CSV table of C-alpha atoms in Angstrom, one decimal:
chain,number,residue,atom,x,y,z
A,1,MET,CA,-14.2,-8.7,9.5
A,2,GLY,CA,-11.0,-10.8,9.4
A,3,PHE,CA,-10.4,-9.3,6.0
A,4,LEU,CA,-9.8,-5.9,7.7
A,5,GLY,CA,-6.8,-7.3,9.7
A,6,ILE,CA,-5.3,-8.7,6.5
A,7,SER,CA,-5.9,-5.5,4.7
A,8,LEU,CA,-4.3,-3.5,7.5
A,9,PHE,CA,-1.3,-5.8,7.4
A,10,PHE,CA,-0.7,-5.1,3.7
A,11,ASP,CA,-1.3,-1.4,4.2
A,12,ALA,CA,1.3,-1.4,7.0
A,13,LEU,CA,3.8,-3.4,4.8
A,14,ASP,CA,3.3,-0.9,2.1
A,15,VAL,CA,4.1,2.0,4.4
A,16,MET,CA,7.2,0.2,5.7
A,17,ASP,CA,8.4,-0.4,2.1
A,18,ARG,CA,7.8,3.3,1.3
A,19,ALA,CA,9.4,4.6,4.4
A,20,VAL,CA,12.6,2.5,4.1
A,21,ALA,CA,12.9,3.1,0.4
A,22,LEU,CA,12.4,6.8,0.8
A,23,LEU,CA,15.0,6.9,3.6
A,24,GLN,CA,17.5,4.8,1.6
A,25,THR,CA,17.1,6.3,-1.9
A,26,GLY,CA,14.8,9.4,-1.8
A,27,ASP,CA,12.3,7.5,-3.9
A,28,GLU,CA,9.6,5.7,-2.1
A,29,HIS,CA,8.8,3.5,-5.1
A,30,ALA,CA,12.4,2.3,-5.7
A,31,ARG,CA,12.8,-0.6,-3.2
A,32,GLN,CA,10.8,-3.0,-1.1
A,33,LEU,CA,11.5,-5.1,2.0
A,34,GLY,CA,11.9,-8.8,1.4
A,35,SER,CA,11.4,-10.8,-1.7
A,36,HIS,CA,7.7,-11.4,-1.6
A,37,PRO,CA,5.6,-9.6,-4.3
A,38,PRO,CA,4.8,-6.0,-3.4
A,39,SER,CA,2.0,-5.6,-0.8
A,40,ASP,CA,-0.3,-3.8,-3.3
A,41,MET,CA,-0.2,-6.8,-5.7
A,42,ARG,CA,-0.8,-9.2,-2.8
A,43,ARG,CA,-3.7,-7.1,-1.6
A,44,GLN,CA,-5.3,-7.0,-5.1
A,45,ARG,CA,-5.1,-10.8,-5.3
A,46,LEU,CA,-6.8,-11.1,-1.9
A,47,ARG,CA,-9.5,-8.6,-2.9
A,48,ALA,CA,-10.2,-10.6,-6.1
A,49,PHE,CA,-10.4,-13.8,-4.1
A,50,LEU,CA,-12.7,-12.5,-1.3
A,51,PRO,CA,-16.0,-13.1,-3.2
A,52,THR,CA,-15.2,-16.8,-3.3
A,53,MET,CA,-15.2,-16.8,0.5
A,54,ALA,CA,-18.2,-14.7,1.4
A,55,ASP,CA,-21.6,-13.6,0.0
A,56,ASP,CA,-21.9,-10.4,-2.0
A,57,GLU,CA,-23.2,-8.3,0.9
A,58,ARG,CA,-20.4,-9.3,3.2
A,59,THR,CA,-17.8,-8.9,0.4
A,60,GLN,CA,-19.0,-5.4,-0.4
A,61,SER,CA,-19.1,-4.4,3.3
A,62,ALA,CA,-15.6,-5.8,3.9
A,63,LEU,CA,-14.2,-4.0,0.8
A,64,ALA,CA,-15.9,-0.7,1.8
A,65,LEU,CA,-14.4,-0.9,5.3
A,66,ALA,CA,-11.0,-1.8,4.0
A,67,ASP,CA,-11.2,1.2,1.7
A,68,ILE,CA,-11.9,3.5,4.6
A,69,GLN,CA,-9.1,1.9,6.6
A,70,GLY,CA,-6.7,2.3,3.7
A,71,GLU,CA,-7.6,5.9,3.2
A,72,ILE,CA,-6.7,6.6,6.9
A,73,ILE,CA,-3.3,4.8,6.5
A,74,ARG,CA,-2.6,6.8,3.3
A,75,THR,CA,-3.5,10.1,5.0
A,76,LEU,CA,-1.1,9.2,7.9
A,77,TRP,CA,1.7,8.3,5.4
A,78,GLU,CA,1.2,11.6,3.5
A,79,ARG,CA,1.7,13.5,6.7
A,80,THR,CA,4.8,11.4,7.6
A,81,ARG,CA,6.4,11.3,4.1
A,82,PRO,CA,8.0,14.8,4.4
A,83,LYS,CA,9.6,14.0,7.7
A,84,VAL,CA,11.2,10.8,6.3
A,85,LEU,CA,12.3,12.6,3.2
A,86,ASN,CA,13.9,15.2,5.4
A,87,LEU,CA,15.8,12.5,7.3
A,88,HIS,CA,17.0,11.1,3.9
A,89,ARG,CA,18.2,14.6,2.9
A,90,ARG,CA,20.1,14.9,6.2
A,91,GLY,CA,21.9,11.6,5.5
A,92,VAL,CA,20.2,9.6,8.2
A,93,PRO,CA,20.5,5.9,7.2
A,94,ALA,CA,17.9,3.2,7.6
A,95,ALA,CA,18.8,0.6,10.2
A,96,HIS,CA,21.1,-2.0,8.8
A,97,THR,CA,18.6,-4.7,9.6
A,98,TRP,CA,16.2,-3.2,7.0
A,99,ARG,CA,17.3,-5.0,3.9
A,100,THR,CA,15.6,-4.1,0.7
A,101,ILE,CA,15.6,-5.2,-2.9
A,102,PRO,CA,14.6,-3.3,-6.1
A,103,LYS,CA,10.8,-3.1,-6.2
A,104,GLU,CA,9.2,-5.5,-8.7
A,105,THR,CA,7.2,-2.6,-10.1
A,106,ARG,CA,8.0,1.1,-9.7
A,107,ASP,CA,4.3,1.9,-10.1
A,108,PRO,CA,2.8,3.4,-6.9
A,109,ALA,CA,0.2,1.3,-5.1
A,110,PRO,CA,-3.3,1.7,-6.4
A,111,GLU,CA,-5.9,3.2,-4.1
A,112,PRO,CA,-8.6,0.8,-3.2
A,113,GLN,CA,-12.2,1.6,-4.2
A,114,SER,CA,-15.6,0.2,-3.5
A,115,ALA,CA,-16.4,-1.4,-6.8
A,116,PRO,CA,-18.0,-4.8,-7.5
A,117,PRO,CA,-15.4,-7.4,-6.8
A,118,SER,CA,-15.3,-8.6,-10.4
A,119,LYS,CA,-14.3,-5.1,-11.5
A,120,GLN,CA,-11.9,-4.5,-8.7
A,121,VAL,CA,-8.7,-5.7,-10.3
A,122,SER,CA,-9.3,-4.4,-13.9
A,123,ARG,CA,-10.3,-0.9,-13.1
A,124,SER,CA,-7.7,1.9,-13.2
A,125,ARG,CA,-7.2,3.7,-9.9
A,126,ARG,CA,-5.6,6.9,-8.5
A,127,ARG,CA,-2.0,6.4,-7.4
A,128,TRP,CA,-0.5,7.0,-3.9
A,129,GLY,CA,2.4,9.0,-5.1
A,130,ARG,CA,0.3,11.8,-6.6
A,131,SER,CA,0.0,15.1,-4.9
A,132,ASP,CA,-3.3,16.0,-6.7
A,133,HIS,CA,-5.8,14.4,-4.3
């Protein structure tokens, strides 16, 4: 269950990155907070490492719960995105304390899925920025 806290942390970082980038540039994939690798990359590495820390049943359970949690966070972001974009269009700046850098990758974060851990990293996934889900 500790994995859910870490997964939520990375989901929250991703939303913060998206919100600040959207407010600053109008493109939620353009920038990121801080100089660490993007949260989606860090989350993928953690998901790939999880099987070395727990048996298969616990790993699958943790990944399934993290997927549900992530879907809730994505749904909340999708509802919030238009409001933040409207602020950008009105010229409302992000707080000066939110310092961003160009995002290491402009690809949207992959959506998690409940696949066997060995296939988790290599499998293609739907992307957050799409409006077709």
